[in-house]
Coordinates of C-alpha atoms in Angstrom, one line a residue:
Chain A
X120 CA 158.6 -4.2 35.1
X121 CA 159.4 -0.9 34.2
X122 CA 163.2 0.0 33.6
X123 CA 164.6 -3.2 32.7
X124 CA 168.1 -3.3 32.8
X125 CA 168.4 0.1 35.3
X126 CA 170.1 -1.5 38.1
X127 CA 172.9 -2.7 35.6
X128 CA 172.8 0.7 33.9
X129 CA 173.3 2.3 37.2
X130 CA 176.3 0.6 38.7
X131 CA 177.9 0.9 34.9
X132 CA 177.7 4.3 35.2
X133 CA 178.3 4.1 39.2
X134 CA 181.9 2.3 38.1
X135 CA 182.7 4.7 34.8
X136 CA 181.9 8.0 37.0
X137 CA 184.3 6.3 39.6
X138 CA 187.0 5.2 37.4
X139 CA 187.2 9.0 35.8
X140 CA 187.6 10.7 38.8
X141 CA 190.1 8.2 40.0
X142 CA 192.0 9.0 36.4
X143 CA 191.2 12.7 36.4
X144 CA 192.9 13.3 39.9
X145 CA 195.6 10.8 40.6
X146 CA 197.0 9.5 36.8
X147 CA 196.6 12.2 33.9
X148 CA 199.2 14.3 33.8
X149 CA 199.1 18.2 35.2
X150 CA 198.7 20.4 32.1
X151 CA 202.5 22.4 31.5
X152 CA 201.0 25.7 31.6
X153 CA 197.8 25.4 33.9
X154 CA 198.2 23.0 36.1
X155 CA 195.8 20.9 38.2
X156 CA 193.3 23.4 37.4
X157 CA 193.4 22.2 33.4
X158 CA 191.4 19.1 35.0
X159 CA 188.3 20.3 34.8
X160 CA 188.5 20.2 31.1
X161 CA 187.9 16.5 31.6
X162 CA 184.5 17.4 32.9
X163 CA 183.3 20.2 31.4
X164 CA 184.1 19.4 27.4
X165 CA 182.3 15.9 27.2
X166 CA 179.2 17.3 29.5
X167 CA 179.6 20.0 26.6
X168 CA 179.7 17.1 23.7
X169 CA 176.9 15.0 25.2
X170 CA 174.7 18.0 25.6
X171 CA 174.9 19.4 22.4
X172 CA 174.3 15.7 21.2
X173 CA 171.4 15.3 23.0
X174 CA 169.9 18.4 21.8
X175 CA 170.5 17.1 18.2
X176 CA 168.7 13.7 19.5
X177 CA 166.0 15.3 21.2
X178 CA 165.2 17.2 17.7
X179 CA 164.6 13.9 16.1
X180 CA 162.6 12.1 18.8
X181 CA 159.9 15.0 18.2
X182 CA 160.8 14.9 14.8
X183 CA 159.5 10.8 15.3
X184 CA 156.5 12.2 17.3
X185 CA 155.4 14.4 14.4
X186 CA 155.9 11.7 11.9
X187 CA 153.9 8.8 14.3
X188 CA 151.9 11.0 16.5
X189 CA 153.4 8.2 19.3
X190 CA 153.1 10.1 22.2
X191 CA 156.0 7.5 23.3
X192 CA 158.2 9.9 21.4
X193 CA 157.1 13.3 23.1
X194 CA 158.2 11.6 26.7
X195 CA 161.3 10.7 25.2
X196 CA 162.2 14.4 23.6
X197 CA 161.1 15.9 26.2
X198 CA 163.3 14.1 28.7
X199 CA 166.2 13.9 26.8
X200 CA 165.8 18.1 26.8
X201 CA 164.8 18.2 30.3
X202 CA 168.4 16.3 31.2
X203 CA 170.3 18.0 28.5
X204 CA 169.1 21.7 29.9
X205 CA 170.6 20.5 33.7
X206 CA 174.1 19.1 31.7
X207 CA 173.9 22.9 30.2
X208 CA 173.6 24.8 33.1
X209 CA 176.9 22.2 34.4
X210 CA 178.8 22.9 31.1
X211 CA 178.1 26.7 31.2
X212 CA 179.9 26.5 35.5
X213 CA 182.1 24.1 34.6
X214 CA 183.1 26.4 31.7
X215 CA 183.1 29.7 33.6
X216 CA 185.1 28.3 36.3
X217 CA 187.9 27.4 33.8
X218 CA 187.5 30.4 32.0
X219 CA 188.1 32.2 35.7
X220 CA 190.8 30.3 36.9
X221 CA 192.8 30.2 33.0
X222 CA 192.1 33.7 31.7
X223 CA 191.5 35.8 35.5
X224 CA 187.7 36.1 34.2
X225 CA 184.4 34.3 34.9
X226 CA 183.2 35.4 31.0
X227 CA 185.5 35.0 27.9
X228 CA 183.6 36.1 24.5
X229 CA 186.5 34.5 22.8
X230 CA 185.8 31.0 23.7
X231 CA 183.4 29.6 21.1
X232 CA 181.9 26.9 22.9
X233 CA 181.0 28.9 26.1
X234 CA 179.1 31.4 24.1
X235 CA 177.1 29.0 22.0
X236 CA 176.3 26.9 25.2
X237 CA 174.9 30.2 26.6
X238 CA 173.0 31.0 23.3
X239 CA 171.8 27.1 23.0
X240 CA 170.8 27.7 26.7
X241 CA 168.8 30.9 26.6
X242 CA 166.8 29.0 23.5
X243 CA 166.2 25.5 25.3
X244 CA 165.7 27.2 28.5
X245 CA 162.0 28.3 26.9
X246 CA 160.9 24.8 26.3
X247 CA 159.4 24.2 29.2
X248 CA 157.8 27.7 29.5
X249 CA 156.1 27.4 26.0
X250 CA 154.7 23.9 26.9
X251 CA 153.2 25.2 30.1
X252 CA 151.7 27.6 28.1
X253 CA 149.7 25.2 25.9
X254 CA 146.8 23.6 28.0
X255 CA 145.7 20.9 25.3
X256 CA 147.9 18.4 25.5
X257 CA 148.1 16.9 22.2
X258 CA 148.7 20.2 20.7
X259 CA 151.7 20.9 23.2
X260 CA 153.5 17.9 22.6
X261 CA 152.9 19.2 18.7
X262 CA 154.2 22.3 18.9
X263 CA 156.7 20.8 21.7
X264 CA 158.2 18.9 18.7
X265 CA 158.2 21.8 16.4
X266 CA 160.3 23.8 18.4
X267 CA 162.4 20.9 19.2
X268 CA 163.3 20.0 15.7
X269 CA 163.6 23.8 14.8
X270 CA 166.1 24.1 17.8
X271 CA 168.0 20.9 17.2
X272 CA 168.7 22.6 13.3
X273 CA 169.9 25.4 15.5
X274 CA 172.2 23.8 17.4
X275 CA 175.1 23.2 15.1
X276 CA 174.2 26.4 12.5
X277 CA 174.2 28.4 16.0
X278 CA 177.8 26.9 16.9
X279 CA 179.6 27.2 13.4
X280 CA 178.7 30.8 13.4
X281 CA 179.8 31.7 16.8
X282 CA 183.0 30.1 16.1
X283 CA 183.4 31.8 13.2
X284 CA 182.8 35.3 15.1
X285 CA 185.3 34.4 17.5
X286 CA 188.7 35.6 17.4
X287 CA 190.7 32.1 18.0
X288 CA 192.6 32.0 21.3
X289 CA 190.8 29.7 22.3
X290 CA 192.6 26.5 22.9
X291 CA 191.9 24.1 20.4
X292 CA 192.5 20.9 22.3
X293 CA 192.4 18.8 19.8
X294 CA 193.9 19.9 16.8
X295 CA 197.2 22.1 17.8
X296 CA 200.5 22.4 16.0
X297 CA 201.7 19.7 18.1
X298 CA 199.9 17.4 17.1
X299 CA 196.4 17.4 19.3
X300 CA 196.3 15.6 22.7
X301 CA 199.2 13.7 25.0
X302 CA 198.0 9.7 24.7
X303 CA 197.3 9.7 28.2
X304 CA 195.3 12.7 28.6
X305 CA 193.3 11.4 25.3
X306 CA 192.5 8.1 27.1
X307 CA 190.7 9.8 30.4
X308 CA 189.1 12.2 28.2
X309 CA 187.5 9.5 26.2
X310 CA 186.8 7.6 29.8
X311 CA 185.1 10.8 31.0
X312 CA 182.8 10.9 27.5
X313 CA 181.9 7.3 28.1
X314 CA 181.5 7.7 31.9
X315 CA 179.4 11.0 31.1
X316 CA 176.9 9.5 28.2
X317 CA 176.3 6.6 30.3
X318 CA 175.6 9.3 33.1
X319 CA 172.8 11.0 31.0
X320 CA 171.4 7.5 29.7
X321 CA 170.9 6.8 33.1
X322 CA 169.3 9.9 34.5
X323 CA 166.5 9.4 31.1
X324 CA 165.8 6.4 32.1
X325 CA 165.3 7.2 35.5
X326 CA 163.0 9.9 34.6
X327 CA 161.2 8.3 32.0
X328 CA 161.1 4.6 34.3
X329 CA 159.3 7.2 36.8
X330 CA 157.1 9.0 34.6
X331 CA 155.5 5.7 33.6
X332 CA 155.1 4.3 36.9
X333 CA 153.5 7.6 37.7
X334 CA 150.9 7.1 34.9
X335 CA 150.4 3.3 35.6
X336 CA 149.5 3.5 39.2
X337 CA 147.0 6.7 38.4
X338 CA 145.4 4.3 35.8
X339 CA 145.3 1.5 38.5
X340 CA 144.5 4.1 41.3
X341 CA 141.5 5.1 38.6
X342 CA 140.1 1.4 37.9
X343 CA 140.2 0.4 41.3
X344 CA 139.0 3.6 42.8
X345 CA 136.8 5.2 40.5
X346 CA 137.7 8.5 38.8
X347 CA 136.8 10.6 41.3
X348 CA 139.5 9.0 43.8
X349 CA 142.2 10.5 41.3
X350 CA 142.7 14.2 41.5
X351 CA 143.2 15.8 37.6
X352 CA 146.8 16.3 36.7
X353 CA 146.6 20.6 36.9
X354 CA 148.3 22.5 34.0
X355 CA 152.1 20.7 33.6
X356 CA 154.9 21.6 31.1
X357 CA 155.5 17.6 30.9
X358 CA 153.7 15.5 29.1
X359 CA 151.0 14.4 31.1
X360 CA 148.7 12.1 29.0
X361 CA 150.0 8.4 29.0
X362 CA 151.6 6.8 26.1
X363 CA 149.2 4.1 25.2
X364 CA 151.9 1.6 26.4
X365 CA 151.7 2.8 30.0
X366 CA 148.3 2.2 30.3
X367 CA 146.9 -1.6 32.1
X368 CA 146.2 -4.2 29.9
X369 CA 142.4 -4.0 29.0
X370 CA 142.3 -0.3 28.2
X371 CA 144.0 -0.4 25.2
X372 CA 142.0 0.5 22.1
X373 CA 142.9 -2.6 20.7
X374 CA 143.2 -0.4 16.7
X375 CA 146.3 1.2 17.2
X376 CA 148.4 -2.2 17.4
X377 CA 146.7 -3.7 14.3
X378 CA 149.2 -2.9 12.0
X379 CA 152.2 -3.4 14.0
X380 CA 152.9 -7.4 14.5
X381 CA 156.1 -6.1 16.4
X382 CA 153.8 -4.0 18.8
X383 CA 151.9 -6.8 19.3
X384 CA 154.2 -9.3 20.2
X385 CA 156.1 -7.0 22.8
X386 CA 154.6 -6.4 26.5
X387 CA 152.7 -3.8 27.3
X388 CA 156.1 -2.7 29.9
X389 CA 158.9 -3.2 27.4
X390 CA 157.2 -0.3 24.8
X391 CA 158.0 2.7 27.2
X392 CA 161.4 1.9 28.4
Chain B
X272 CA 135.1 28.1 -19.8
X273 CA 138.2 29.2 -17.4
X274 CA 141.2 27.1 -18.3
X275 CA 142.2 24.6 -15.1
X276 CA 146.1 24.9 -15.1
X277 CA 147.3 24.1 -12.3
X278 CA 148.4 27.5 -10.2
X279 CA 150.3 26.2 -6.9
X280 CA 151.3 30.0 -5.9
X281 CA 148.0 31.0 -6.4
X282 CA 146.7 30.8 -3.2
X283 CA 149.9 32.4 -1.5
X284 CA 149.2 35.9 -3.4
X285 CA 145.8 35.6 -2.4
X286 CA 146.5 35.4 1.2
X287 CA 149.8 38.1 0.8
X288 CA 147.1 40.3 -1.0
X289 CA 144.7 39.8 2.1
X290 CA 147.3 40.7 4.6
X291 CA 148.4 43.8 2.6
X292 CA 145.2 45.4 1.9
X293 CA 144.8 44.8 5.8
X294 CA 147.9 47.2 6.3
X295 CA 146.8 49.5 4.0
X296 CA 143.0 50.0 5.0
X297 CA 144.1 50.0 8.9
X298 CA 148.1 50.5 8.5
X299 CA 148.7 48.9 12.6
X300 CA 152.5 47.2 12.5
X301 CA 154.1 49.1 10.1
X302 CA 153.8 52.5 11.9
X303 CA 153.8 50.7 15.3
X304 CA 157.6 49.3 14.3
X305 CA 158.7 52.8 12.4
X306 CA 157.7 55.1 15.0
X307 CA 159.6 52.0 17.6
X308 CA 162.4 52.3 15.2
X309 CA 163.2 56.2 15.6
X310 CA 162.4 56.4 19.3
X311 CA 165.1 53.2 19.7
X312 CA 167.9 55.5 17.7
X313 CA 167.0 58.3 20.1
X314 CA 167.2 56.4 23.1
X315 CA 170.6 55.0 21.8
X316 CA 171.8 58.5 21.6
X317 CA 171.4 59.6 25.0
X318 CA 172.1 55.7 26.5
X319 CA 175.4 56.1 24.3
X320 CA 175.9 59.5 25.1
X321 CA 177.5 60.0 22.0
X322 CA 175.8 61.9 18.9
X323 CA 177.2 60.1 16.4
X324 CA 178.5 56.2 15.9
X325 CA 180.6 54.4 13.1
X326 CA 181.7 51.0 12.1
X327 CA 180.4 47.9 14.5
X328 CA 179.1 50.0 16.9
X329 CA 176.3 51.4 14.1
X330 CA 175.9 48.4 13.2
X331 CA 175.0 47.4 16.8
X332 CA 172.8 49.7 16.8
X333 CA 170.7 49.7 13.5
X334 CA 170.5 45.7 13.4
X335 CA 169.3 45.7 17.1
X336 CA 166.9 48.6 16.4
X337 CA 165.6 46.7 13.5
X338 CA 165.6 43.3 15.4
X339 CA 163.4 44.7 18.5
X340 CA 161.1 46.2 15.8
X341 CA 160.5 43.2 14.1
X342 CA 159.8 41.4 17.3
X343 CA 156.8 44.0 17.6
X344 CA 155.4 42.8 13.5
X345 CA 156.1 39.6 14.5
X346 CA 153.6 39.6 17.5
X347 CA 151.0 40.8 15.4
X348 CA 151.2 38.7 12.4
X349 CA 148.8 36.0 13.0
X350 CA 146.4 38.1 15.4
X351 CA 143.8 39.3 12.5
X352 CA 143.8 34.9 11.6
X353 CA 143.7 34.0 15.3
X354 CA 141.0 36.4 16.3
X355 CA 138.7 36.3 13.0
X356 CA 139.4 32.8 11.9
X357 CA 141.4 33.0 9.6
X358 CA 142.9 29.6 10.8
X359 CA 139.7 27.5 9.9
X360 CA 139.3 29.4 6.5
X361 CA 143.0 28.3 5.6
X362 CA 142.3 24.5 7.2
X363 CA 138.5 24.5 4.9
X364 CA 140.0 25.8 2.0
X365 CA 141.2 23.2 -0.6
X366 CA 144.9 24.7 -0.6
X367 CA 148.2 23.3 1.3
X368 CA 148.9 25.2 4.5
X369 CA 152.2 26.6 3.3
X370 CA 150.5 29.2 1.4
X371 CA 149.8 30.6 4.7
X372 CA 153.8 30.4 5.7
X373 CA 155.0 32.0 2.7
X374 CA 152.6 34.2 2.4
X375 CA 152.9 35.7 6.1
X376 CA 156.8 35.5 5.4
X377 CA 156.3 37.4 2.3
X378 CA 153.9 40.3 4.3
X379 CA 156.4 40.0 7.4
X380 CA 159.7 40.7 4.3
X381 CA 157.4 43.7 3.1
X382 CA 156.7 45.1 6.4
X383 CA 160.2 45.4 7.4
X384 CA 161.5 46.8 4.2
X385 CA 158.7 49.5 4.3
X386 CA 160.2 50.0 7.6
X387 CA 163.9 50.6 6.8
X388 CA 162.8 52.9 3.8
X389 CA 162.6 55.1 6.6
X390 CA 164.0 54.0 9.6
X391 CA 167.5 54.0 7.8
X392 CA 167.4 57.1 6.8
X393 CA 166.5 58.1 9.8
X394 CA 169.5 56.3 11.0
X395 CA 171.6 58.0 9.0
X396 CA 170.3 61.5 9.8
X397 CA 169.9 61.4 13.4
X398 CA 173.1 59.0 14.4
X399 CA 175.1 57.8 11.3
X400 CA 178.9 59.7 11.5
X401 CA 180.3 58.8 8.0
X402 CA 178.2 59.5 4.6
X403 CA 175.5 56.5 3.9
X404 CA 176.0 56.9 0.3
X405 CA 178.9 54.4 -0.3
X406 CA 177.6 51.9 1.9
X407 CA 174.0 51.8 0.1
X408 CA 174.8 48.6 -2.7
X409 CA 175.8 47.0 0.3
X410 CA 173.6 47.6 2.6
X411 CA 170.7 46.8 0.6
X412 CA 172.1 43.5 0.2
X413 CA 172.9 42.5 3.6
X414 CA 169.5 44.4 5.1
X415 CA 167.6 42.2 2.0
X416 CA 169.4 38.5 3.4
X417 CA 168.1 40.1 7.0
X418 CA 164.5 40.3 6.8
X419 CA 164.6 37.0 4.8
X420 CA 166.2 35.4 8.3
X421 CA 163.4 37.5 10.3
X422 CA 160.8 37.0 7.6
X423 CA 161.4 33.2 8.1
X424 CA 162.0 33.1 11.6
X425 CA 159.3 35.4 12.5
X426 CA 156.7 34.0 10.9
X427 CA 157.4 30.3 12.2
X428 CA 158.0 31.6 15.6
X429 CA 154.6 33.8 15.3
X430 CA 152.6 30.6 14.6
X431 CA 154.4 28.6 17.3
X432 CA 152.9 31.1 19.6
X433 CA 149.8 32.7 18.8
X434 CA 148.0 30.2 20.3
X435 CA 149.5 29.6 23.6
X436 CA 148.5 31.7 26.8
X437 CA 151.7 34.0 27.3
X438 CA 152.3 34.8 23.5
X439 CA 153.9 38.1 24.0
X440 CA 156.3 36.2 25.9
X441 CA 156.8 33.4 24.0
X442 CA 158.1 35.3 20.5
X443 CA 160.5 37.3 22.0
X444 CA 162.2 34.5 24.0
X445 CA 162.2 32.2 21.2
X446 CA 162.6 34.3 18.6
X447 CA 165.7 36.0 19.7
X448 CA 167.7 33.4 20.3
X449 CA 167.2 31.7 17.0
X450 CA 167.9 34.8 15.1
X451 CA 171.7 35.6 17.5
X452 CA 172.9 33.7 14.2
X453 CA 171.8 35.8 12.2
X454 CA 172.8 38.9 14.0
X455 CA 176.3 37.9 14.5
X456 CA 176.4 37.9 10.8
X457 CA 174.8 40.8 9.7
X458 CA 176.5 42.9 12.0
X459 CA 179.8 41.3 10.7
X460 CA 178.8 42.5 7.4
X461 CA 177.2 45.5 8.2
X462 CA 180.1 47.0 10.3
X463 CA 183.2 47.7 7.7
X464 CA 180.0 49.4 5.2
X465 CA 179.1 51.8 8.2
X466 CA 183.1 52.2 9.1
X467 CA 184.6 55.6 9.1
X468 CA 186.8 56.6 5.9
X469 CA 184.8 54.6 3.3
X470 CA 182.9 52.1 3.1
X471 CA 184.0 48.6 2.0
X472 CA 182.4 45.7 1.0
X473 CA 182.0 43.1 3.7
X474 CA 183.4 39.5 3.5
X475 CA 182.0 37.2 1.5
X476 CA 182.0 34.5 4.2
X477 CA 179.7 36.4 6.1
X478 CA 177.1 37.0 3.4
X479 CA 177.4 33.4 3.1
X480 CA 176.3 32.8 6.5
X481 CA 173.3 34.9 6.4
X482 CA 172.5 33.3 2.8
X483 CA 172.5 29.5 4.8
X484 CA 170.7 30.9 7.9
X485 CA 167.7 31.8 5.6
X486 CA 168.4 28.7 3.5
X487 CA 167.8 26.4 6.0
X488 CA 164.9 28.1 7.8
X489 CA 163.1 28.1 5.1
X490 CA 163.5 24.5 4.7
X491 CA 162.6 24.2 8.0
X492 CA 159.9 26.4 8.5
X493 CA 158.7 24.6 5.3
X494 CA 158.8 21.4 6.3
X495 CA 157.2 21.5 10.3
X496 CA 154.9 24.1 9.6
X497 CA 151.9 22.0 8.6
X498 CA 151.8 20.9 12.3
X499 CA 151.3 24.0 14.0
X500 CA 147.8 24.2 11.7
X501 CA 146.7 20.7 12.7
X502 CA 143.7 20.6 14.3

C-alpha cells in the first residue's frame, strides 16, 4: 500500500506536538522580561528553521529532477514547497504576533528573520502561479525545478543580507552575553524542532500518499472503464502526470527499469512513498 | 584554408552582435526604459513632494527607478527569439546553449548602461540636492556590480518566462524578489555617495555583497539554464 509507515508517523508526531505544548505551557519557565507571551517563540522560530530548511530541500529534489528527469522528484519538490509555503505564512503570524505583543507593533524592520521570511514568501509564493502557467507538463515540472533550485540558492544569500541590513536589536536567542539559552528553555525548544519536523514530514507524506492514490485509481478507473469514463485532468499548478511508479503493474514501459537492479527489485508502491 | 582553433566565445558575440544591431536598426527597450526612467523621477517629485533628495532617500529613488526600468528590458529580451525562432536556431546550431545566456546578459548589461548614461544625469538634474561630481568613481562602480545582478537575473528570469501564458506577470513577480538582495545592497552603497556634504566611499562589505550576488547567479544561471532550452 501506499504510505507505509503513516499511521506510525502520525501518532509520533500526534505524541511530539502533544508533549511540546504540554512543555511550552505548564514547565518552561516565563521569560524575565516578556513573560508568558515569550512562548510563542517556541513555535514560531523552529516553524521558521524547518521552513527555510525545506526550501533549501525542495531546491535539491528539482535539482534531482533535472539531473534524472524522474518525475518522482517534481511530486516530491513540489510538495515539500507546497507545505513549506503554509509553515511560511504560520512563521510570518506567529512572528507578527510576537513582534506586536514584544515591541507594541505588528511589523519590526529590525528583526532579520521576519523580513527575510516575508521576502522568501513573496518569491515562493509565485511557484504555483508560474506552474499554472505552463500547460505542457514536462516542461513545467522543468522550469518548476529551475526556479526551485534558483530560489533555494536564494534562500540563505537572501537571509545573510537582510541580516546584515538590519540594525541588531533583535534578540539573538542564542548567542547573548550570557551565555545563549537557560537549559530548560533549550530542551522544549529542541522538543518543539523535533515535534515540528516530524509535523511537516507527516503533512508530505500525506500529500504525496494522496496524490498517488489519486493517480492509481484514475489509471484503474481508465483500464477498467475505458478512457472516455475518466474526465482529463484541466490545467493544474501540481504535477499532474504520474510518476511511472504510480502507475498499475502492466503499463510500465518495461525500458526505464533496465538499468536500475534496485528499481527492479522494489514494488511498484514502495518507489513513490 | 581557414585555421580550426577552437573559438568557445565565438558564438556568444555572434548572438550579442545579433541582439545589438536589433537595437540599433529598431532601437524598442532602450528608449522604452529611458523615457520610463525620467517620467519615474518626475513622478517621485511630486509623490515626494520634495524638489530635491539626498543620501538613502536618492538612492531609494534612482535604484528603484532603475530596477522598474529594467523589469521593462527584461520583458522584452527573448520576445524577437520567441516570436521569430530564434529558440530552434540556437537548439539546430552546433553551439552550447549558454552562448545564448551570456550573450542576452551581455545585451541586457548594455542596455541598462546606455540607460543610466542618461537617466543619471537626468537624476541629477531634475532631483539630485548635492553635486554628482564626487560621487561619480563610486557610483560607476556600484551602478557597474548592479546591472551585472539585473543582467544575470534578468536574463534567467526572462527565459523562465517567455514561454508561459502570463509572462508579463511572471518576470516582475519573480524577478523582484530575487533581486531585494541586491537592492538592499546597492542602496547601502549608493546612499553615503549621494549624502549631503560630500560624498564618501561606501563600505566595503557592501560592495562585497553585490560582488557575491552576481557571483553566484551567474553560477547559477550558468549551470540550470540549459533546461529552460530543452525541448
Amino acid at each position: 500500500m501506499y504510505g507505509k509507515g503513516l499511521r506510525a508517523l502520525t501518532l509520533a508526531t500526534l505524541v511530539a506536538l502533544t508533549a511540546t505544548f504540554a512543555l511550552v505551557v505548564f514547565w518552561a519557565p516565563n521569560d524575565a522580561d516578556q513573560g508568558f507571551i515569550q512562548k510563542i517563540f517556541y513555535v514560531h522560530v523552529p516553524v521558521a528553521i524547518v521552513t527555510l530548511v525545506a526550501y533549501v530541500v525542495g531546491g535539491i529534489f528539482a535539482f534531482k529532477q533535472l539531473r534524472t528527469d524522474d518525475r518522482k522528484w517534481d511530486v516530491r519538490s513540489y510538495v515539500v514547497i507546497h507545505i513549506a509555503l503554509i509553515f511560511n505564512v504560520v512563521g510570518l503570524l506567529t512572528g507578527a504576533i510576537w513582534a506586536k505583543a514584544s515591541w507594541g507593533h505588528w511589523w519590526v524592520w529590525d528583526e532579520p528573520t521576519l523580513v527575510s521570511f516575508l521576502i522568501v514568501f513573496l518569491l515562493y509564493a509565485t511557484y504555483q502561479p508560474l506552474r499554472f502557467s505552463i500547460e505542457d507538463p514536462e516542461r513545467q515540472a522543468r522550469y518548476a525545478s529551475v526556479f526551485a533550485v534558483i530560489a533555494g540558492a536564494f534562500v540563505p544569500l537572501n537571509f545573510m543580507a537582510v541580516r546584515m541590513a538590519s540594525s541588531l536589536v533583535h534578540p539573538r536567542t542564542f548567542a547573548t552575553a550570557e551565555g545563549g539559552l537557560p537549559g530548560e528553555m533549550m530542551f522544549v525548544f529542541l522538543v518543539s524542532l523535533v515535534a515540528m519536523s516530524l509535523l511537516f514530514w507527516l503533512l508530505v507524506k500525506y500529500e504525496i500518499t494522496q496524490k498517488n492514490v489519486t493517480w492509481q485509481i484514475r489509471a484503474l478507473r481508465r483500464r477498467l472503464l475505458g478512457d472516455d469514463a475518466v474526465a482529463p485532468i484541466g490545467r493544474s499548478a501540481a504535477p499532474t502526470i504520474a510518476p511511472e511508479a504510480a502507475k498499475p503493474l502492466g503499463q510500465r514501459p518495461r525500458v526505464s527499469y533496465e538499468n536500475s537492479p534496485e528499481a527492479r527489485s522494489r514494488g511498484p508502491e514502495e518507489i513513490a512513498t | 584554408m581557414r585555421s580550426r582553433e577552437p573559438r568557445p566565445m565565438r558564438p556568444t558575440w555572434v548572438l550579442l552582435r545579433k541582439d545589438l544591431l536589433l537595437e540599433r536598426r529598431a532601437p524598442e527597450s532602450v528608449p522604452a526604459m529611458v523615457l520610463f526612467s525620467i517620467t519615474t523621477f518626475v513622478l517621485f517629485h511630486f509623490g515626494l513632494g520634495r524638489d530635491e533628495v539626498e543620501g538613502s532617500l536618492a538612492a531609494g529613488v534612482l535604484l528603484v527607478t532603475i530596477l522598474f526600468a529594467a523589469i521593462l528590458g527584461i520583458n522584452r529580451l527573448f520576445v524577437s527569439e520567441q516570436a521569430e525562432g530564434g529558440f530552434d536556431a540556437v537548439l539546430l546550431a552546433p553551439i552550447d546553449r549558454t552562448a545564448l545566456f551570456l550573450s542576452k546578459a551581455m545585451a541586457l548589461f548594455l542596455f541598462l548602461t546606455l540607460v543610466e548614461l542618461v537617466a543619471v544625469p537626468a537624476f541629477a538634474i531634475l532631483l539630485l540636492g548635492p553635486s554628482p561630481w564626487d560621487a561619480l568613481g563610486g557610483l560607476v562602480v556600484v551602478l557597474a556590480l548592479v546591472n551585472g545582478a539585473l543582467a544575470l537575473v534578468g536574463a534567467l528570469v526572462s527565459a523562465l518566462a517567455i514561454r508561459t501564458r502570463s509572462r508579463d506577470l511572471i518576470v516582475p513577480m519573480i524577478g523582484l524578489p530575487l533581486l531585494v538582495p541586491a537592492l538592499i545592497a546597492a542602496s547601502r552603497s549608493c546612499a553615503p555617495l549621494l549624502a549631503e556634504g560630500g560624498a564618501s566611499w561606501p563600505a566595503a562589505k557592501w560592495l562585497a555583497v553585490l560582488a557575491l550576488y552576481d557571483l553566484v547567479f551567474g553560477l547559477l544561471a550558468y549551470a540550470v539554464f540549459d533546461f529552460l532550452l530543452e525541448d
